[in-house]
PDB file of C-alpha atoms and ligand atoms in Angstrom:
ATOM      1  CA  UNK Y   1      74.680   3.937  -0.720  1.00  0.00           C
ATOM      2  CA  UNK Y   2      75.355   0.155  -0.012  1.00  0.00           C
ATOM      3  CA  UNK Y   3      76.578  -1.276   3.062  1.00  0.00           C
ATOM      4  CA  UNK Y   4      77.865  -4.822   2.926  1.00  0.00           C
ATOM      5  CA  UNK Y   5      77.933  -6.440   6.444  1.00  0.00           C
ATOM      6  CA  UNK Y   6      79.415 -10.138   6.138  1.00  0.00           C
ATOM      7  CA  UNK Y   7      80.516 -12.519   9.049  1.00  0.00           C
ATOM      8  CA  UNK Y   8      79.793 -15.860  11.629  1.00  0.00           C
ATOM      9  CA  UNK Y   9      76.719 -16.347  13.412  1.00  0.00           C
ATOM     10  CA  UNK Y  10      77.038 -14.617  16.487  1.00  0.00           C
ATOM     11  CA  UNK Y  11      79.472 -12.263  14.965  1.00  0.00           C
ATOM     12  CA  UNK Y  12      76.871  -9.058  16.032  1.00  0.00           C
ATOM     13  CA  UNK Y  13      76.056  -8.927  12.550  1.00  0.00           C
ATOM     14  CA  UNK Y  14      72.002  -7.915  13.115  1.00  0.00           C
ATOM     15  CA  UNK Y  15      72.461  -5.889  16.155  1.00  0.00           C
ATOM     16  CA  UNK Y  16      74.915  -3.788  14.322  1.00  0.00           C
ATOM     17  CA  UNK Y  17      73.576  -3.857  11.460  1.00  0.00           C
ATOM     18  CA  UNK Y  18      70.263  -2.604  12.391  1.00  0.00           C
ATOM     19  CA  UNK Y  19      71.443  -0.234  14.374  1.00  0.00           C
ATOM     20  CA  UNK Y  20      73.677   1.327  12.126  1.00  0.00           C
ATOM     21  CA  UNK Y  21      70.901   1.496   9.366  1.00  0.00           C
ATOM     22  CA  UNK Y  22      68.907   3.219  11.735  1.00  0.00           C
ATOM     23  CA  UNK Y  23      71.491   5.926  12.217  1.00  0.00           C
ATOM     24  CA  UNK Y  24      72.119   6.817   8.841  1.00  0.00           C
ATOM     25  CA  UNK Y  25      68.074   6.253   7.867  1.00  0.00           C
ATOM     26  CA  UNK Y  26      68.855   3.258   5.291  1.00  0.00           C
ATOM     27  CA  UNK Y  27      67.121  -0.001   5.329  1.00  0.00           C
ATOM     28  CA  UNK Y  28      67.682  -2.608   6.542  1.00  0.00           C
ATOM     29  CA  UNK Y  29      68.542  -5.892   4.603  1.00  0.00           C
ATOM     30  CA  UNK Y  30      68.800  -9.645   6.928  1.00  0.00           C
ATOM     31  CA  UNK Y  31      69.771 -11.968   4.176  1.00  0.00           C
ATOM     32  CA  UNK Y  32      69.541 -14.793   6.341  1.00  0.00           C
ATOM     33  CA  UNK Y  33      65.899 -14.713   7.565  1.00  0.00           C
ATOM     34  CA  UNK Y  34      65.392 -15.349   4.083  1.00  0.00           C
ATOM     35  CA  UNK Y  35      67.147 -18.813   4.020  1.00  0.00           C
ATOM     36  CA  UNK Y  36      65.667 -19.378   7.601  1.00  0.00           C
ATOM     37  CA  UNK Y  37      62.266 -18.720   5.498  1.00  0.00           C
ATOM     38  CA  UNK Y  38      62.917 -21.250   3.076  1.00  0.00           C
ATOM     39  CA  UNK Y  39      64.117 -23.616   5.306  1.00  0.00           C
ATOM     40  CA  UNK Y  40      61.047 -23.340   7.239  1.00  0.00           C
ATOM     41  CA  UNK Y  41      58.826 -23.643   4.060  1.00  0.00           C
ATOM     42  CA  UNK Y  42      60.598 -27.180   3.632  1.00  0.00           C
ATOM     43  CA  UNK Y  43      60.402 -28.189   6.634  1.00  0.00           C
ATOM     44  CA  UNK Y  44      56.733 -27.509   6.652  1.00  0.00           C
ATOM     45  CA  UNK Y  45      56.420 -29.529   3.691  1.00  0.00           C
ATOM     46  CA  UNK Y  46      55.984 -26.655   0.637  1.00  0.00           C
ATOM     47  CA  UNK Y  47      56.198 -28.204  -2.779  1.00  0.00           C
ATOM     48  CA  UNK Y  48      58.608 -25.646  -3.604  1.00  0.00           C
ATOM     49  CA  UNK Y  49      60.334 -23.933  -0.671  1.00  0.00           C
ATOM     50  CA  UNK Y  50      62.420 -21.389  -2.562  1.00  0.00           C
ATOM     51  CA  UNK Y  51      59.722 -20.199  -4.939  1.00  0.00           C
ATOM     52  CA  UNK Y  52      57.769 -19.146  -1.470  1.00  0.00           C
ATOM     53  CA  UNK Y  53      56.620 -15.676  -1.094  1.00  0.00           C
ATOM     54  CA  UNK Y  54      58.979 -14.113   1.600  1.00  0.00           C
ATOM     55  CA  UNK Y  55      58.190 -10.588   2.558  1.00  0.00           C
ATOM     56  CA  UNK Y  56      60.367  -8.639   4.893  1.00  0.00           C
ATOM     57  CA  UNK Y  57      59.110  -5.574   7.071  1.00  0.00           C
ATOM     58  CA  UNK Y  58      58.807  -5.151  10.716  1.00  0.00           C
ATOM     59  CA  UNK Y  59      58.822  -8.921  10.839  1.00  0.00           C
ATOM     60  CA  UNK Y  60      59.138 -12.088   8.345  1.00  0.00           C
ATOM     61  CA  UNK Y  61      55.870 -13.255   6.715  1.00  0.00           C
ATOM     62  CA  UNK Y  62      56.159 -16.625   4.618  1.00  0.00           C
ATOM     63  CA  UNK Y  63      53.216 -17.245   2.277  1.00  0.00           C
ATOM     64  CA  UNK Y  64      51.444 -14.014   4.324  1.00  0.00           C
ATOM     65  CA  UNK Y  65      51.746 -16.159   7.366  1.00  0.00           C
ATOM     66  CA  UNK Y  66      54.289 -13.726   9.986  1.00  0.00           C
ATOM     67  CA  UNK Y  67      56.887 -16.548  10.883  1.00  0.00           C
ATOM     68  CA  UNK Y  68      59.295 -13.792  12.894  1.00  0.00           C
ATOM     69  CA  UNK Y  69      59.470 -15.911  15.437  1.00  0.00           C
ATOM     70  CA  UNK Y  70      58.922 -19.167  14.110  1.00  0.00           C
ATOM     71  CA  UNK Y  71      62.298 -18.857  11.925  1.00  0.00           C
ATOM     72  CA  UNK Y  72      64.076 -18.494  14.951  1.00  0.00           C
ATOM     73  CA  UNK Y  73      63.753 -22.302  16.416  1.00  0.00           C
ATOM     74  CA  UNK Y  74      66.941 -24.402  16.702  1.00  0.00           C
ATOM     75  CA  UNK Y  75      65.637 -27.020  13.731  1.00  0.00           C
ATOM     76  CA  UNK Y  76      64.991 -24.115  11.306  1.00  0.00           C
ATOM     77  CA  UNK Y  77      68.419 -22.699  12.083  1.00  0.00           C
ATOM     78  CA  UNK Y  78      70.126 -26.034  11.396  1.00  0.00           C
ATOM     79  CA  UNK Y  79      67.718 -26.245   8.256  1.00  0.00           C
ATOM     80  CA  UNK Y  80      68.348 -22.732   6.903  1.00  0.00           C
ATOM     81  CA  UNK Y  81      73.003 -23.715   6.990  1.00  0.00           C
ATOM     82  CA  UNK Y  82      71.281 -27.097   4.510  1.00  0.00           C
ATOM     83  CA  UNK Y  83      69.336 -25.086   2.207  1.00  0.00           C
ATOM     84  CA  UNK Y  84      71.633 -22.118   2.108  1.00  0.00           C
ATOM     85  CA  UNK Y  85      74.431 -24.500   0.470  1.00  0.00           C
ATOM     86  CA  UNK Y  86      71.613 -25.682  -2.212  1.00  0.00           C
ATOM     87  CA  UNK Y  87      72.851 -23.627  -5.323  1.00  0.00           C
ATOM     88  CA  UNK Y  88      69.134 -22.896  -6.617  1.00  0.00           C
ATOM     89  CA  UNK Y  89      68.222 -21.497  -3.488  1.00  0.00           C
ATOM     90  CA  UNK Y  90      71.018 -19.206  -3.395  1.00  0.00           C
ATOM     91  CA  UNK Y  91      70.485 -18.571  -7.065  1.00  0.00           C
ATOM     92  CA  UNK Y  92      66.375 -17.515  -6.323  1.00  0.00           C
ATOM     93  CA  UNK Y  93      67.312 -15.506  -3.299  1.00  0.00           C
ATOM     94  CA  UNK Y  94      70.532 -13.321  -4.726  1.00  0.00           C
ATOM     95  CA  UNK Y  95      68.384 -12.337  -7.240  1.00  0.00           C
ATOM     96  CA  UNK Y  96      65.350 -10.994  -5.237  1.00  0.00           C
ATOM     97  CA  UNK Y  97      68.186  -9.082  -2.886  1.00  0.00           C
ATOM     98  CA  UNK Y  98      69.716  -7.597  -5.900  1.00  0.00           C
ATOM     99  CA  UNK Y  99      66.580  -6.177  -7.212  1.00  0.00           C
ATOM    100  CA  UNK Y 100      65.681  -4.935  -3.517  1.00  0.00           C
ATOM    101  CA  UNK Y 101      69.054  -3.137  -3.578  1.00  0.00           C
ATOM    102  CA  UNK Y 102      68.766  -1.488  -6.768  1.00  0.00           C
ATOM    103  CA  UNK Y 103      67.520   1.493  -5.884  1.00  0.00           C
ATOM    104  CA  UNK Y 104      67.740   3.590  -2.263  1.00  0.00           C
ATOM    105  CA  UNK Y 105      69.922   3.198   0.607  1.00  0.00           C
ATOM    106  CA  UNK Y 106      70.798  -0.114   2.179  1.00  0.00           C
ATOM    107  CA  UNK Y 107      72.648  -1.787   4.803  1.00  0.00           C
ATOM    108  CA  UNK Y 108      72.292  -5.136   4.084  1.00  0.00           C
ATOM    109  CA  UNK Y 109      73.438  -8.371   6.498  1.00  0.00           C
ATOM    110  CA  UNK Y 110      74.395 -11.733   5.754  1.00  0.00           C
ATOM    111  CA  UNK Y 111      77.582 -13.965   4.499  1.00  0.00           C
ATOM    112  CA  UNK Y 112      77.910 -13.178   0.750  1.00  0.00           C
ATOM    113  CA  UNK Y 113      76.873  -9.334   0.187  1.00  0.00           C
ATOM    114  CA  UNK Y 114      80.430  -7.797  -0.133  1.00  0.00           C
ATOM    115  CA  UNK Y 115      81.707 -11.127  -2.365  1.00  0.00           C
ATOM    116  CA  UNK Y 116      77.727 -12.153  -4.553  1.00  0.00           C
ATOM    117  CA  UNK Y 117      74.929  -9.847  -3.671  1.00  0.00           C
ATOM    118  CA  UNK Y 118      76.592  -6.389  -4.199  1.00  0.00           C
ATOM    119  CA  UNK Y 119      80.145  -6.727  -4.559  1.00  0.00           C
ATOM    120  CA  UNK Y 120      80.426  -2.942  -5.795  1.00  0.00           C
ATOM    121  CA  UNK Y 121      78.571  -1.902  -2.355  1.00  0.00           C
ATOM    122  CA  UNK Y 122      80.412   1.202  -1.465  1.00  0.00           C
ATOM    123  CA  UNK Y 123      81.232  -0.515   2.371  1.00  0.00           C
ATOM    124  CA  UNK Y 124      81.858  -3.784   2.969  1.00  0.00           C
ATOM    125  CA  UNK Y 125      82.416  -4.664   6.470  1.00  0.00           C
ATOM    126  CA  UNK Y 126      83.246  -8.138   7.905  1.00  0.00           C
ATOM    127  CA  UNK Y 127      82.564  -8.812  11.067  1.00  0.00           C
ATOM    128  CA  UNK Y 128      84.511 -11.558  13.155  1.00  0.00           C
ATOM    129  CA  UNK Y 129      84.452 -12.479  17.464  1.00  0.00           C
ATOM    130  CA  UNK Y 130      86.102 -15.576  18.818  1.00  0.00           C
ATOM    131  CA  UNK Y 131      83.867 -18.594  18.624  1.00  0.00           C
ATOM    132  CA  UNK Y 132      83.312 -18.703  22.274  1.00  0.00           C
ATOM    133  CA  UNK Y 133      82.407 -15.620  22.490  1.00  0.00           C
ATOM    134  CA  UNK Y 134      80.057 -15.846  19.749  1.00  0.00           C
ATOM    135  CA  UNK Y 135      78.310 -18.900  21.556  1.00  0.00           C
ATOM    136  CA  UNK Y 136      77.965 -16.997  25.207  1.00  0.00           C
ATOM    137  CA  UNK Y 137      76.202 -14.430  22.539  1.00  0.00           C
ATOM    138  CA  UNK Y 138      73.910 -16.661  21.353  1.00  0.00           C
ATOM    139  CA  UNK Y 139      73.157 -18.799  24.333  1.00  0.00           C
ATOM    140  CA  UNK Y 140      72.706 -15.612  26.243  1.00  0.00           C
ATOM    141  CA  UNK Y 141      69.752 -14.447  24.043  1.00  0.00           C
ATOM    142  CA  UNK Y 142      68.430 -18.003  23.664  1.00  0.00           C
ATOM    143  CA  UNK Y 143      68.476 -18.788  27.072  1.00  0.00           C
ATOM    144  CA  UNK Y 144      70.929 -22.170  26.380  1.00  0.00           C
ATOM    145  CA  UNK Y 145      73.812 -23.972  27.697  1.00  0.00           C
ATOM    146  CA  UNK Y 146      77.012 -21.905  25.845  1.00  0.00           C
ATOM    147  CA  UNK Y 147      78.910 -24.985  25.536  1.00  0.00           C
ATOM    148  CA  UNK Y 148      76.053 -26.645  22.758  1.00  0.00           C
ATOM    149  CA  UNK Y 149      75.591 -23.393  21.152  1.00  0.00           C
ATOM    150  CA  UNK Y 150      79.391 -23.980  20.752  1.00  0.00           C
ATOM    151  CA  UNK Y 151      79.330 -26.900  19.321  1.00  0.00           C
ATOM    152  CA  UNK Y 152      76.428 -26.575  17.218  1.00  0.00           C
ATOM    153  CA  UNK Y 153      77.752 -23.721  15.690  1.00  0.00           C
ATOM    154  CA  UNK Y 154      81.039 -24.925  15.135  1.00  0.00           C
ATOM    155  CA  UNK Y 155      79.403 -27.420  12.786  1.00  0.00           C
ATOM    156  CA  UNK Y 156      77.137 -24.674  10.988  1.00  0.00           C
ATOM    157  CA  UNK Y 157      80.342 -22.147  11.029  1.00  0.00           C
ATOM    158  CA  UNK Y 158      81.987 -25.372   8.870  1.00  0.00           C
ATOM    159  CA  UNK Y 159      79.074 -26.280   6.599  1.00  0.00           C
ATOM    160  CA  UNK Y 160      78.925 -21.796   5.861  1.00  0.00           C
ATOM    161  CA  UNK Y 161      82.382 -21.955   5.207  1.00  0.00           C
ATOM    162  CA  UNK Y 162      83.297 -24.978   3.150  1.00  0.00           C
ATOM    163  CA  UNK Y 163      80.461 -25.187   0.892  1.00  0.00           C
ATOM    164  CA  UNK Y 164      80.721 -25.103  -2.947  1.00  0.00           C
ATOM    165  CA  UNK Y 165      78.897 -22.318  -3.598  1.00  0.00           C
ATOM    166  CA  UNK Y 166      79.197 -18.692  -2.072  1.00  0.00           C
ATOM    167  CA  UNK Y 167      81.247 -20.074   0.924  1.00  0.00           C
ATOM    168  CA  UNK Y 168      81.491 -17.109   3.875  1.00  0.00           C
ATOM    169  CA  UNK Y 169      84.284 -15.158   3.430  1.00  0.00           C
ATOM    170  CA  UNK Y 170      85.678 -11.451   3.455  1.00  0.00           C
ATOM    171  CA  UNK Y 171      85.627  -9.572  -0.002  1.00  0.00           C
ATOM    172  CA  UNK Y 172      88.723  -8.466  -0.866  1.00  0.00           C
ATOM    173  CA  UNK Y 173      88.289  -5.041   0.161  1.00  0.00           C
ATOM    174  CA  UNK Y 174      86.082  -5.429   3.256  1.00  0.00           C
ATOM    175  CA  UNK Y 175      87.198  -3.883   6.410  1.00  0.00           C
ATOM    176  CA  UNK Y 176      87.539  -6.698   8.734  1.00  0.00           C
ATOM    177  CA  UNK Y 177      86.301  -5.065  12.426  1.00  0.00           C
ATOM    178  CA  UNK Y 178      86.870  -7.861  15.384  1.00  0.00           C
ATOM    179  CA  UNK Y 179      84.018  -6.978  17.855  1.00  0.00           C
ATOM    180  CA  UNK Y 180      85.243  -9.698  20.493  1.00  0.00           C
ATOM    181  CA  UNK Y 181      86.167  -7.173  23.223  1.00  0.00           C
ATOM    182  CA  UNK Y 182      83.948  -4.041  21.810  1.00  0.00           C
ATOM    183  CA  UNK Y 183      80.544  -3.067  22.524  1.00  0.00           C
ATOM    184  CA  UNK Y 184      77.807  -2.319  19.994  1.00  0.00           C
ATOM    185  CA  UNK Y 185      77.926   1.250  20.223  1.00  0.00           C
ATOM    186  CA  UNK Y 186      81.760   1.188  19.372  1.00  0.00           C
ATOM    187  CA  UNK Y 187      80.953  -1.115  16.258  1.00  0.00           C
ATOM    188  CA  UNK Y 188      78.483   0.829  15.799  1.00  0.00           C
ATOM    189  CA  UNK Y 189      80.001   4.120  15.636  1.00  0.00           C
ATOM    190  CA  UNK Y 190      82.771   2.640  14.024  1.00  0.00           C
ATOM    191  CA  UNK Y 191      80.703   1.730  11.185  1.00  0.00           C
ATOM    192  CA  UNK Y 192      78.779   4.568  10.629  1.00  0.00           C
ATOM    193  CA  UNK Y 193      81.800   6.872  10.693  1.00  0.00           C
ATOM    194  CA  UNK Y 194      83.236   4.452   7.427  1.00  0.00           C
ATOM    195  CA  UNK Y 195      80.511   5.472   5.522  1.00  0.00           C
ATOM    196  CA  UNK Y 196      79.741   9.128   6.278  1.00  0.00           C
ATOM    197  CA  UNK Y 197      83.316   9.138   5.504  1.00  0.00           C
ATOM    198  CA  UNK Y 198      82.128   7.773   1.935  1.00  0.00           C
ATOM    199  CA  UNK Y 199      79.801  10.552   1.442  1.00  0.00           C
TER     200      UNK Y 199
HETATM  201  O1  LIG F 201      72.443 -15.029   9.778  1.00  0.00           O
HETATM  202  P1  LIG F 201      71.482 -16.201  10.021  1.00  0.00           P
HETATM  203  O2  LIG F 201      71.914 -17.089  11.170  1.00  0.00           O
HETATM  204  O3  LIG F 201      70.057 -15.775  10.179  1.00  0.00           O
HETATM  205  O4  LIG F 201      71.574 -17.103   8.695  1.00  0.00           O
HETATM  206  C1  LIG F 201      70.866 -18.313   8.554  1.00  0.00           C
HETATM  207  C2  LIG F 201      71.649 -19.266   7.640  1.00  0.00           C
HETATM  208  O5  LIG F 201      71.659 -18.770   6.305  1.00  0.00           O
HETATM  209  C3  LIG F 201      73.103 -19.506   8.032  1.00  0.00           C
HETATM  210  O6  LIG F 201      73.401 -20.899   7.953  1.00  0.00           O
HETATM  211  C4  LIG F 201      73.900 -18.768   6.996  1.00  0.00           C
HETATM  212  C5  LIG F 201      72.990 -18.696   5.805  1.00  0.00           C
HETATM  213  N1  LIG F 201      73.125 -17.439   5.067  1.00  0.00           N
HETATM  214  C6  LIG F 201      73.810 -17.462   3.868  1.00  0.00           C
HETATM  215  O7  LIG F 201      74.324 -18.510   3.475  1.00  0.00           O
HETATM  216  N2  LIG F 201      73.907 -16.323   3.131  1.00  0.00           N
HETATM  217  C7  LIG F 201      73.367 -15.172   3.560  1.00  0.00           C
HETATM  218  N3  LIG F 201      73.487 -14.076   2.818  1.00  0.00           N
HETATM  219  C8  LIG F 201      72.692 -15.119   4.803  1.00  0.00           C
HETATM  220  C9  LIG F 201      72.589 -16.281   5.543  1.00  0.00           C
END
């Protein structure tokens, strides 16, 4: 089985979705360290940022270097809402998760799995919270003022949702869960009761 969770930074996306693929014993997918990889590559100056080796386990290794944390800086997450709109990126990147999702079971995160990566995945859920909200989220686990997580976000929400190619929006048939005044463990369970209803 395939589980398709879309949605904004901030959105509880990883937390959820890690959490419900350890419940039901899938793997876990997070699109988006990916593009933080190859944003990092570039900004480190690789001749060829999207053709880096990016492996995914316990952590993020880029080139066999573990970059888990390093992807998480403030420049590489500007960097990673640039390269994600670059069409040959996207291109490289779709391809490797598609072949990763071929075979097992997979609950896979990001902002174009229900619509581009696996738009047959049996559940596609999109996840949405109010943009403040989303920033307290953020600036809470960063340790930073909520009101320039706010901002900065609001300008990488725009440049996710207006670009060209693959632009972040719901599939179709996604089930749209709002997690603004719900905890985890209610998205969670919410979640994980969709798909065992599946089975
Ligand atoms: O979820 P995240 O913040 O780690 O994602 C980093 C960037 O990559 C963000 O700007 C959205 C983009 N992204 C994307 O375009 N498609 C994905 N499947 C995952 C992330």
């Amino acid at each position: 089985m395939r589980i398709a969770i879309d949605g904004p930074a901030g959105a509880g996306k990883s937390t959820v979705a890690r959490a419900v693929a350890a419940t039901l014993g899938f793997t876990y997918l997070d699109t988006g360290a990916m593009y933080r990889a190859v944003a990092l590559a570039g900004l480190r100056g690789h001749p060829d940022p999207a053709g880096a080796t990016i492996e995914l386990g316990d952590g993020v290794r880029l080139d066999g270097e573990d970059v888990t944390t390093a992807i998480r800086a403030p420049d590489v997450s500007e960097q990673a809402s640039v390269v994600a709109a670059d069409p040959a990126v996207r291109r490289a990147l779709v391809a490797t998760q598609q072949a990763l999702m071929r075979s097992g079971d997979w609950v896979a995160e990001g902002r174009d799995i229900g619509t581009v990566v696996a738009p047959d995945a049996e559940l596609k859920v999109f996840l949405v919270a109010d943009p403040s909200e989303r920033a307290r989220r953020r600036a809470a686990q960063m340790g930073a003022d909520p009101a320039i997580v706010e901002r900065e976000q609001a300008v990488r929400d725009e440049r996710d949702a207006a670009r060209q190619d693959s632009p972040l929006r719901a599939a179709p048939d996604a089930v749209e869960v709002d997690t603004s005044g719900l905890s985890i463990d209610e998205v969670v369970a919410a979640i994980v009761a969709l798909a065992r209803r599946l089975d």
